[in-house]
Tab-separated table of C-alpha atoms and ligand atoms in Angstrom:
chain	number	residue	atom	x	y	z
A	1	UNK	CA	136.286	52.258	120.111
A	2	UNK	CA	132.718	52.310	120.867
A	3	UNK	CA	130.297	52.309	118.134
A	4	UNK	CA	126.209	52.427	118.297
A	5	UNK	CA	124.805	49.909	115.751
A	6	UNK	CA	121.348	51.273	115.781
A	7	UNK	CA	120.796	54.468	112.617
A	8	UNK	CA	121.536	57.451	114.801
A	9	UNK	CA	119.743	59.666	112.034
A	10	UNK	CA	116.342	57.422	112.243
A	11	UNK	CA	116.492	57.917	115.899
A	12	UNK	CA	116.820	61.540	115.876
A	13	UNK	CA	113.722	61.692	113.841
A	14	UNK	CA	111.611	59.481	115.491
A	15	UNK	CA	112.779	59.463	119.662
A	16	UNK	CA	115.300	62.189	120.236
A	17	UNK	CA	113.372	64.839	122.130
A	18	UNK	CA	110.180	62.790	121.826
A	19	UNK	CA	109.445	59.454	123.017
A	20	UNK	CA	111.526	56.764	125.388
A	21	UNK	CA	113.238	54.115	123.855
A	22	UNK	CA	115.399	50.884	124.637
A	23	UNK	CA	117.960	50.456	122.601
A	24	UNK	CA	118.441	46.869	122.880
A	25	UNK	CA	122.698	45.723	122.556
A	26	UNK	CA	123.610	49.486	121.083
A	27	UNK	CA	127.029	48.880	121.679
A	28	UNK	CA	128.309	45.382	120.838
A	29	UNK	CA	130.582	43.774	122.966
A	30	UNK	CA	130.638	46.642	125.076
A	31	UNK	CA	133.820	46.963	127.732
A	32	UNK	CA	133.470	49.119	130.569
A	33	UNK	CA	135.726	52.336	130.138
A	34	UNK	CA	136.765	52.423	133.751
A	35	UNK	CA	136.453	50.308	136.987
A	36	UNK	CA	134.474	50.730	140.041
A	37	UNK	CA	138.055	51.052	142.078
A	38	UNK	CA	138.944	53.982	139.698
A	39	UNK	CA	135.406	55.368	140.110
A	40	UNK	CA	136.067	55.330	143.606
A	41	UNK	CA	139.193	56.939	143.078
A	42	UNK	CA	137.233	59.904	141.268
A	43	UNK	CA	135.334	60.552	144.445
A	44	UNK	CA	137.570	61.369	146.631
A	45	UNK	CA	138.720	64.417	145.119
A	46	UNK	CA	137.229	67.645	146.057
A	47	UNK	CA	136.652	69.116	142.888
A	48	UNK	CA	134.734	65.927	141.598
A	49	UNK	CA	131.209	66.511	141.749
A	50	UNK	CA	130.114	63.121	143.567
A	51	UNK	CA	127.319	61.752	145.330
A	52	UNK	CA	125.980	58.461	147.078
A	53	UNK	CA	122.440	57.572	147.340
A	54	UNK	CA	121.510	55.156	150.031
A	55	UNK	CA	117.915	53.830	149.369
A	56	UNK	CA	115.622	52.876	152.793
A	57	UNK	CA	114.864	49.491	153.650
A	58	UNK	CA	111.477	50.447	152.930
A	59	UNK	CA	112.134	51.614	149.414
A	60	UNK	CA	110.179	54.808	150.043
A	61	UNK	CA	113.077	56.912	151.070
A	62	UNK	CA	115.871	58.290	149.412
A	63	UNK	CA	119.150	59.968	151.190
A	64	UNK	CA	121.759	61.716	149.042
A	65	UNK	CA	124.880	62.365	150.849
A	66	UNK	CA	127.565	64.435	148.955
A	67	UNK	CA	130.891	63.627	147.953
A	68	UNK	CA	134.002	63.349	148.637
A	69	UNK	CA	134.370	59.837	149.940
A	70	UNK	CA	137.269	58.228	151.666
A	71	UNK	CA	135.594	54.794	152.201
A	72	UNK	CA	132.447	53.228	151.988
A	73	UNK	CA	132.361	50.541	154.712
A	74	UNK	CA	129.643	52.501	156.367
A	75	UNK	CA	126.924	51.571	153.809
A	76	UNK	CA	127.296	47.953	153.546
A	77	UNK	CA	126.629	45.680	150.130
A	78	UNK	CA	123.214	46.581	149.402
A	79	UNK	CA	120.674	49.292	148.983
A	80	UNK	CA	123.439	52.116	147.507
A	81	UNK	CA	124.645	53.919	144.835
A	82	UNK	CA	127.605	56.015	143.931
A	83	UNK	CA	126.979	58.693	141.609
A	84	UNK	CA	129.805	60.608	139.748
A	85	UNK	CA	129.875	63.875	137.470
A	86	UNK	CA	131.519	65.126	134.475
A	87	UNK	CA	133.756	61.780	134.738
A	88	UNK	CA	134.772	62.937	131.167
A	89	UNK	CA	136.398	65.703	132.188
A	90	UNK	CA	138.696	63.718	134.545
A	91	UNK	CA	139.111	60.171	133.257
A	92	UNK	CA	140.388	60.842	129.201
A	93	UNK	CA	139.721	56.749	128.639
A	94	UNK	CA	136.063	57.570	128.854
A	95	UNK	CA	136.389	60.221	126.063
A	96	UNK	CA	135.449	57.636	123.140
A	97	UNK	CA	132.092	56.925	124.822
A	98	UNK	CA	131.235	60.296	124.599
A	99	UNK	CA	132.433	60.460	120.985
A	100	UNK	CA	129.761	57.901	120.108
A	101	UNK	CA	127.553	60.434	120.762
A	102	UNK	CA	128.529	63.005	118.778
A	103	UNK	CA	125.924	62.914	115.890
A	104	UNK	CA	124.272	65.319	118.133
A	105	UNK	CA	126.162	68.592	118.516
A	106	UNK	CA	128.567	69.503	121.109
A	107	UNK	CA	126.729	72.520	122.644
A	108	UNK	CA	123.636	70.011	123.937
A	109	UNK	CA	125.796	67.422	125.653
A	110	UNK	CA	126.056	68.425	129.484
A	111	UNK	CA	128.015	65.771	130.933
A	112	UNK	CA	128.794	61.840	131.061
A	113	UNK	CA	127.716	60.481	134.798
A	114	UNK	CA	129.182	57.170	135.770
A	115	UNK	CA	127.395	55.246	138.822
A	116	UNK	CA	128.103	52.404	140.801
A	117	UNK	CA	125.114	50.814	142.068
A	118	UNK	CA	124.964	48.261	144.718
A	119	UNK	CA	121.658	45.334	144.713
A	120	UNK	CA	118.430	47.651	145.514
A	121	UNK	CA	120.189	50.361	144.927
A	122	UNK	CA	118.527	53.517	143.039
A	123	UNK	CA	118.328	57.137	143.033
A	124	UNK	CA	114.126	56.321	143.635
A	125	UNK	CA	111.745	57.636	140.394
A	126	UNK	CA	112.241	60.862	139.084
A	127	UNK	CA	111.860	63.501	136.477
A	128	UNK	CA	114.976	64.785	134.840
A	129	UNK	CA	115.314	68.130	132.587
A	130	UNK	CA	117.425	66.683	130.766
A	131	UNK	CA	117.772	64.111	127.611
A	132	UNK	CA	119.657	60.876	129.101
A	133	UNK	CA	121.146	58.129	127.225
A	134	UNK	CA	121.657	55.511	130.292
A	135	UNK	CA	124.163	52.752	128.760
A	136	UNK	CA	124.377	49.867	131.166
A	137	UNK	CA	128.056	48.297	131.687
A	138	UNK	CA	128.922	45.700	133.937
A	139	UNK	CA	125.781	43.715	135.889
A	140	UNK	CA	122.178	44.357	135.910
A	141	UNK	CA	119.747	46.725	136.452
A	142	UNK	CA	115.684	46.897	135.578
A	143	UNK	CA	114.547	50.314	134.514
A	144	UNK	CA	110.787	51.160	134.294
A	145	UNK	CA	109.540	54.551	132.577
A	146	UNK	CA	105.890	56.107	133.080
A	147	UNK	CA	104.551	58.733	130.567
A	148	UNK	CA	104.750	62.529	130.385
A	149	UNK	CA	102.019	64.000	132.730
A	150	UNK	CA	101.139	65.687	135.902
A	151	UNK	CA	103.198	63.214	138.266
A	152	UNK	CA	102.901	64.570	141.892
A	153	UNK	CA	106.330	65.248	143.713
A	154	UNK	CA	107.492	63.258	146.595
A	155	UNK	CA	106.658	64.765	149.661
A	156	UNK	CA	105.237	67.609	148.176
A	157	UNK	CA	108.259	68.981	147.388
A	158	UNK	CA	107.764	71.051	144.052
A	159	UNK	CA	111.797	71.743	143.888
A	160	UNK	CA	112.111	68.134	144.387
A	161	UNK	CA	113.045	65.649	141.366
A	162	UNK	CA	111.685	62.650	143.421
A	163	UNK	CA	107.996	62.046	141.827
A	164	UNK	CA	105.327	59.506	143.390
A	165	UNK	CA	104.965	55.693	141.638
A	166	UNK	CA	104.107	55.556	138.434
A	167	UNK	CA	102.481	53.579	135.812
A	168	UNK	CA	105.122	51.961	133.637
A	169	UNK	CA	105.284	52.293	129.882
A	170	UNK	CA	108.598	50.747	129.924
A	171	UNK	CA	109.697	47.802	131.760
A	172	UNK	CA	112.842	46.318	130.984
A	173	UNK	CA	116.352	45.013	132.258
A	174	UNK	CA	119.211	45.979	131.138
A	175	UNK	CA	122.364	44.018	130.492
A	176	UNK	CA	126.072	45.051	129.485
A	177	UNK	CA	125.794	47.223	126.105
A	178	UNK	CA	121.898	48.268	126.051
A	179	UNK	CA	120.822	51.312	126.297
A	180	UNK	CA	117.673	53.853	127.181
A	181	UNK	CA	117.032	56.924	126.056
A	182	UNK	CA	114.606	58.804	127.931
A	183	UNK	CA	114.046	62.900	126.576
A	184	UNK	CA	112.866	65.619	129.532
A	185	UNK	CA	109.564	65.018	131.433
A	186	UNK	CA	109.341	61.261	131.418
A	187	UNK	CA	109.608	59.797	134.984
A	188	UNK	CA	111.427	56.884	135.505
A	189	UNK	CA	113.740	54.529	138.436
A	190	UNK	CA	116.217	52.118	138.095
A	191	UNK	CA	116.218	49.260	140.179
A	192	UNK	CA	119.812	47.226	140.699
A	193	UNK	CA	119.525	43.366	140.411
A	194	UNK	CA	123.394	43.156	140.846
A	195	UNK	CA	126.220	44.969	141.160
A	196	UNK	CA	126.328	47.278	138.490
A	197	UNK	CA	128.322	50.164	136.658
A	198	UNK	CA	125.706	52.273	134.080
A	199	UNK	CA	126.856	55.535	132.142
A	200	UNK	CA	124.329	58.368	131.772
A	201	UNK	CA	125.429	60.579	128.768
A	202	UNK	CA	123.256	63.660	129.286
A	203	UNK	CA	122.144	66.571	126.983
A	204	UNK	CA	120.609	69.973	128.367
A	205	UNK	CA	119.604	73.031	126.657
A	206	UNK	CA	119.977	76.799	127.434
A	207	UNK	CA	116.668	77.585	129.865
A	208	UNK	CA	115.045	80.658	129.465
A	209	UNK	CA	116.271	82.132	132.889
A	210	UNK	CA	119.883	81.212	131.771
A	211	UNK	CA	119.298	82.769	128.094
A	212	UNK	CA	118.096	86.067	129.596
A	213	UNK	CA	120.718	86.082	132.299
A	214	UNK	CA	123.762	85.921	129.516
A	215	UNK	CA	121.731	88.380	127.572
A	216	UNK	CA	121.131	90.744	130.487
A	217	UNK	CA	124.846	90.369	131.472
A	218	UNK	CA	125.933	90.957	127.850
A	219	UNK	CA	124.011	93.928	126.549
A	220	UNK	CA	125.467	95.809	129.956
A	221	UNK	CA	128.878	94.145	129.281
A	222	UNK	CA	128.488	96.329	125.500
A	223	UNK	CA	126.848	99.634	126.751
A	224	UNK	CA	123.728	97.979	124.479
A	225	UNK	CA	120.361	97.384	124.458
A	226	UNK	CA	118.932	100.854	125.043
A	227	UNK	CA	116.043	100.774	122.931
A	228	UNK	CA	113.289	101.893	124.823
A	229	UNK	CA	109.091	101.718	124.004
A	230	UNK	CA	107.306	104.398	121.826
A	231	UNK	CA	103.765	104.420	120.392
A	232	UNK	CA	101.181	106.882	119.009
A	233	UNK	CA	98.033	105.984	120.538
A	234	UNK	CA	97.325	105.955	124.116
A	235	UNK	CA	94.741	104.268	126.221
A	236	UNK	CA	91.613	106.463	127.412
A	237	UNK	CA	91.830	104.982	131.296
A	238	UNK	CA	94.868	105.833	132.729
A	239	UNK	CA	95.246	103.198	135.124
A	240	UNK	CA	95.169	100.820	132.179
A	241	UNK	CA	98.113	99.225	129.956
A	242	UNK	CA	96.470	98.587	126.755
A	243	UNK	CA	97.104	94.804	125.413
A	244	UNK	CA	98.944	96.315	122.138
A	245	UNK	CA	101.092	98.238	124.842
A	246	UNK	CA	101.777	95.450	126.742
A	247	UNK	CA	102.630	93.688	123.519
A	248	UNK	CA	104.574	96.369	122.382
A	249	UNK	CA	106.728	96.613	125.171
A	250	UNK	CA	107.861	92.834	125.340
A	251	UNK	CA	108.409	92.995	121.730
A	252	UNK	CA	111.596	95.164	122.502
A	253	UNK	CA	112.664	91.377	123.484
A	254	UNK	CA	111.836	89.835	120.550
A	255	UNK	CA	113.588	92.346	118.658
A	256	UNK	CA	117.145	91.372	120.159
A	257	UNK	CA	116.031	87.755	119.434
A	258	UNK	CA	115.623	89.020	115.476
A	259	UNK	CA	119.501	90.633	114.941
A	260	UNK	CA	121.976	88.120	115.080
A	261	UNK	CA	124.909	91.007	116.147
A	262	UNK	CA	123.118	91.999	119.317
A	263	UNK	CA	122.499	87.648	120.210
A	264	UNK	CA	125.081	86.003	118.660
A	265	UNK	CA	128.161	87.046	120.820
A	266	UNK	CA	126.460	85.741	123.768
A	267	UNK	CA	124.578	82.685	122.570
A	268	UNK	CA	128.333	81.678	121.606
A	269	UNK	CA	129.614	82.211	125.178
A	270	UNK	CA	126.590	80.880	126.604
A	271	UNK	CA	126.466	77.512	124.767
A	272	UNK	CA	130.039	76.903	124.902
A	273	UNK	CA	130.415	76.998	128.588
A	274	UNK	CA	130.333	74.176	130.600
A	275	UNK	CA	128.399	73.366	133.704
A	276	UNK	CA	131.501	71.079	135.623
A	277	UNK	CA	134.585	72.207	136.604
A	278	UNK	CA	137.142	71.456	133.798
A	279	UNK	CA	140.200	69.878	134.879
A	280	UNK	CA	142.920	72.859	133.221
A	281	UNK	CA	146.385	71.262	131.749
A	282	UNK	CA	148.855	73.919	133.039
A	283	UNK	CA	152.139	73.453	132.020
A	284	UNK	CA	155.095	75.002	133.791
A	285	UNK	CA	156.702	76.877	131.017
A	286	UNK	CA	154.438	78.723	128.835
A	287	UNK	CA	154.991	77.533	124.638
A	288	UNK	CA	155.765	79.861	121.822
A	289	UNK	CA	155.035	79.403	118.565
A	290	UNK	CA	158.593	78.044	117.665
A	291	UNK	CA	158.749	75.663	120.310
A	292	UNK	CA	155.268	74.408	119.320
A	293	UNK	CA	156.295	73.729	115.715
A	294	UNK	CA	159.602	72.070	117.151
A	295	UNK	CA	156.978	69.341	119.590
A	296	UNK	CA	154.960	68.896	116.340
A	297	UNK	CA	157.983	68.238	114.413
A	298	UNK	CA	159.175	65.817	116.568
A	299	UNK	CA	155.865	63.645	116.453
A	300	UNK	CA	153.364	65.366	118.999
A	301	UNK	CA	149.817	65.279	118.808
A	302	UNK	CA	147.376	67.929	120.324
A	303	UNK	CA	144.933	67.520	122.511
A	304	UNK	CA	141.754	68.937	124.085
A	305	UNK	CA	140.937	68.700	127.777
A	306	UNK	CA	137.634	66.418	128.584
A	307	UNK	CA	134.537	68.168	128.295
A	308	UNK	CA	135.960	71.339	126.812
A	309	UNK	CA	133.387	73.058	124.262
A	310	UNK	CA	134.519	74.670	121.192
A	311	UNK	CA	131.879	76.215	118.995
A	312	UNK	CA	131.081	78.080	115.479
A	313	UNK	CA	128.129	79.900	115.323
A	314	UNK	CA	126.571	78.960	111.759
A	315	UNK	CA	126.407	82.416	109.587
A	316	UNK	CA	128.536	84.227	112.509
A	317	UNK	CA	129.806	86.963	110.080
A	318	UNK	CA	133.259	87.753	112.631
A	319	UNK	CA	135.490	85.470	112.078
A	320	UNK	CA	135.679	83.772	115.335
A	321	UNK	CA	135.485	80.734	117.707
A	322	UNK	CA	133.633	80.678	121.388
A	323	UNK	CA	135.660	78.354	123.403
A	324	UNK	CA	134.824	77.902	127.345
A	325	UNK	CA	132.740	80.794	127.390
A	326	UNK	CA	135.437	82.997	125.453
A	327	UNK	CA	135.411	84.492	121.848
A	328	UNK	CA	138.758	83.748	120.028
A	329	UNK	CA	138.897	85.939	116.642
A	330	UNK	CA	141.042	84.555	114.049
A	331	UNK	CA	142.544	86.244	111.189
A	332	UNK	CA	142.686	84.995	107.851
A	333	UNK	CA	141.378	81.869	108.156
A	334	UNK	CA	138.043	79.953	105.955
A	335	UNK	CA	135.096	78.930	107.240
A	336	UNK	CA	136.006	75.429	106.655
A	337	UNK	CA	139.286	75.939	108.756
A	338	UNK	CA	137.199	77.263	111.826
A	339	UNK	CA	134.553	74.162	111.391
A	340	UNK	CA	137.104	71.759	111.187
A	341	UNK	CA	138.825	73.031	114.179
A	342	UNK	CA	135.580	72.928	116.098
A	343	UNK	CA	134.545	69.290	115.327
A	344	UNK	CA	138.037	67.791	115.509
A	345	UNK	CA	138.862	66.717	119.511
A	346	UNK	CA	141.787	65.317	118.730
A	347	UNK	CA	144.469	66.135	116.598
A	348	UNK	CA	146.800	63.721	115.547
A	349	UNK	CA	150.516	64.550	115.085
A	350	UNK	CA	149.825	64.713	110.713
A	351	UNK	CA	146.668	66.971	111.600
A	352	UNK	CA	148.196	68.986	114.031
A	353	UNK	CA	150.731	69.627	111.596
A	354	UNK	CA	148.191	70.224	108.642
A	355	UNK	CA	147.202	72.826	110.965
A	356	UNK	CA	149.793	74.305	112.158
A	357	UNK	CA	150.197	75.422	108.650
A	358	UNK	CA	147.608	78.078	109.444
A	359	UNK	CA	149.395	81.256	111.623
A	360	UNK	CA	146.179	82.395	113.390
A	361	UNK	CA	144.968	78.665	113.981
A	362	UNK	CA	149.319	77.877	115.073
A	363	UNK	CA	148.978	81.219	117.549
A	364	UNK	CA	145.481	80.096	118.251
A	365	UNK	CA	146.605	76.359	119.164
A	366	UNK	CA	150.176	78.497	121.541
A	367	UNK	CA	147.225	79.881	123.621
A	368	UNK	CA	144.931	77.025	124.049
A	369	UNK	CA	147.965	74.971	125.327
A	370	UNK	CA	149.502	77.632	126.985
A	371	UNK	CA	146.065	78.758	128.770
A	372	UNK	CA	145.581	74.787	129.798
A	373	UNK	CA	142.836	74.255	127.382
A	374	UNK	CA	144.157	71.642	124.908
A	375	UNK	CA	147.826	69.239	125.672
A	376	UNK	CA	150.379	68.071	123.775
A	377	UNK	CA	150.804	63.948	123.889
A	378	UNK	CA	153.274	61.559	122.473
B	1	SIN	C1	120.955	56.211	137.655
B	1	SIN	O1	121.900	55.698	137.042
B	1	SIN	O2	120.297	55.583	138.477
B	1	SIN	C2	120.598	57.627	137.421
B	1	SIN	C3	120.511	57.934	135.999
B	1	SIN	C4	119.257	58.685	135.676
B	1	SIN	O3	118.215	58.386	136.195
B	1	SIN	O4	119.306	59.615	134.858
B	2	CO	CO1	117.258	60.279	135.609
């Protein structure tokens, strides 16, 4: 069990989104979830997102080299780091670190990272776009963070991450169980003082570019969206576009943005996808619904694959769930049937059977385990 001891409520109100913070022993007596061996294991399969970071003698230079990795005699004892993704979705004993994050909802966490660094190893300083808790597990590692501002990029390079030195507002090392939260736009680089394991739970939101994509891809998906610009005044020039026209036209936008049937369906898929390949629980037979209630019977519990998203819109008005980018419509159930099937992750073998009760949430539940999406366990 991991549990934060700092008020996770007085946080969100004063840091979360807004300002850096250490968060000095936030988990007491904290034991690593998994092992640098098993971390290595994670990287050598294909469909891990992995990378290694080998810093220059000069500490100037940064080279990523992408995973998968067989061995890693070739870069020595010092000056790397290993770098995994989504280890959530592939190693289920890391699942209750995650959960201690959960007072912020499901649709802003993106994934939990796990590195491996090596002394003087670092990624170098950079920005991120992203809110990162960075929970330090076995060994050492000093962390400085500058301010928001106009940091110049490495090199030049605008696409780059990478950012120039900066002037540190945070300086601090980090020992087994702190942790620092650091919101979007705050540079910052981790130095390793010894050989260390750290966790990076990280939240993103929806960009705009994304947002219009799904609602692009959506309104065409629905033969929707056809509303098109009218006004009764004109400009006198007619090689100008008046400001009110102008403003009229991208109004039509804000519109969509205003009618919760024409946004909702695809906020839903959009929020409850997830960036990282999910690791799908196929079975070999697929489960009816007798069979299920026979497994429950006999003592199973039901489970959901790591990193899978399942969402309620608030004041959705179909009854529905949007699970991995899906809409699931259920019949006769309550609201407080769809919540509680949203916020629970696990369900134990009395809850599963609570549920079960339920014939669209049993079918519902056939499907899920039948599609690979949630397992049954002893
Ligand atoms: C790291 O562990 O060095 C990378 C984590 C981060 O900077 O977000
Ligand atoms: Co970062």
């Amino acid at each position: 069990m991991y549990q934060l001891t700092f008020d996770t409520q007085a946080f969100i109100k004063k840091h979360w989104q807004q300002t850096p913070v250490v968060l000095t022993q936030a988990f007491e007596d904290f034991v690593d979830p998994i092992a640098a061996d098993e971390l290595a294991g994670l990287a050598c399969e294909e469909e891990i997102s992995s990378r290694i970071v080998v810093t220059e003698a000069n500490q100037n230079q940064w080279n990523v080299i992408q995973g998968p990795f067989e061995d890693y005699d070739a870069y020595g004892e010092t000056h790397w780091q290993l770098l995994v993704q989504a280890v959530n979705h592939w190693y289920p004993d890391s699942q209750p670190l995650v959960d201690a994050f959960r007072f912020l909802p499901d649709w802003r966490f993106d994934d939990l990272m796990v590195s491996f660094a090596t002394p003087l190893g670092g990624v170098g300083p950079h920005i991120d776009n992203y809110d990162v808790f960075i929970i330090q597990g076995e060994g050492e590692r000093r962390w400085k963070v500058g301010n928001k501002g106009d940091h110049k990029r490495r090199g030049g390079d605008e696409n780059s991450p990478l950012v120039e030195d900066f002037e540190p507002i945070i300086g601090v090392v980090l020992k087994k169980g702190d942790v620092l939260y650091i919101p979007p736009g705050y540079p910052h680089c981790g130095e390793t003082l010894s050989l260390a394991i750290s966790y990076s739970i990280g939240f993103r939101a929806p960009s705009q570019q994304e947002l219009l994509t799904q609602l692009a891809d959506s309104l065409i998906d629905n033969n929707s969206g056809h509303q098109r610009f009218t006004s009764d005044s004109e400009a006198l020039e007619p090689g100008i576009v008046s400001q009110e026209q102008q403003q009229g036209i991208m109004q039509l936008l804000a519109e969509l943005a205003t009618q919760p049937e024409k946004y909702q369906t695809m906020l839903g898929k959009l929020l409850s996808q997830n960036r990282f390949e999910l690791d799908i629980c196929e079975g070999e037979e697929p489960l009816d619904l007798e069979e299920l209630q026979q497994v429950i019977e006999d003592g199973a519990s039901i489970l959901r694959i790591g990193g899978l998203k399942v969402l309620r819109l608030e004041n959705d008005n179909i009854s529905r769930l949007f699970i991995n980018g899906e809409v699931f419509a259920l019949e006769n159930v309550t609201e407080a049937e769809l919540v509680s099937f949203a916020n629970t992750v696990n369900l134990d073998n009395e809850l599963a059977a609570t549920m079960f009760d339920n014939l669209a949430i049993a079918e519902l539940l056939v499907e899920l385990i039948n599609q690979g999406l949630y397992y049954l366990a002893e």
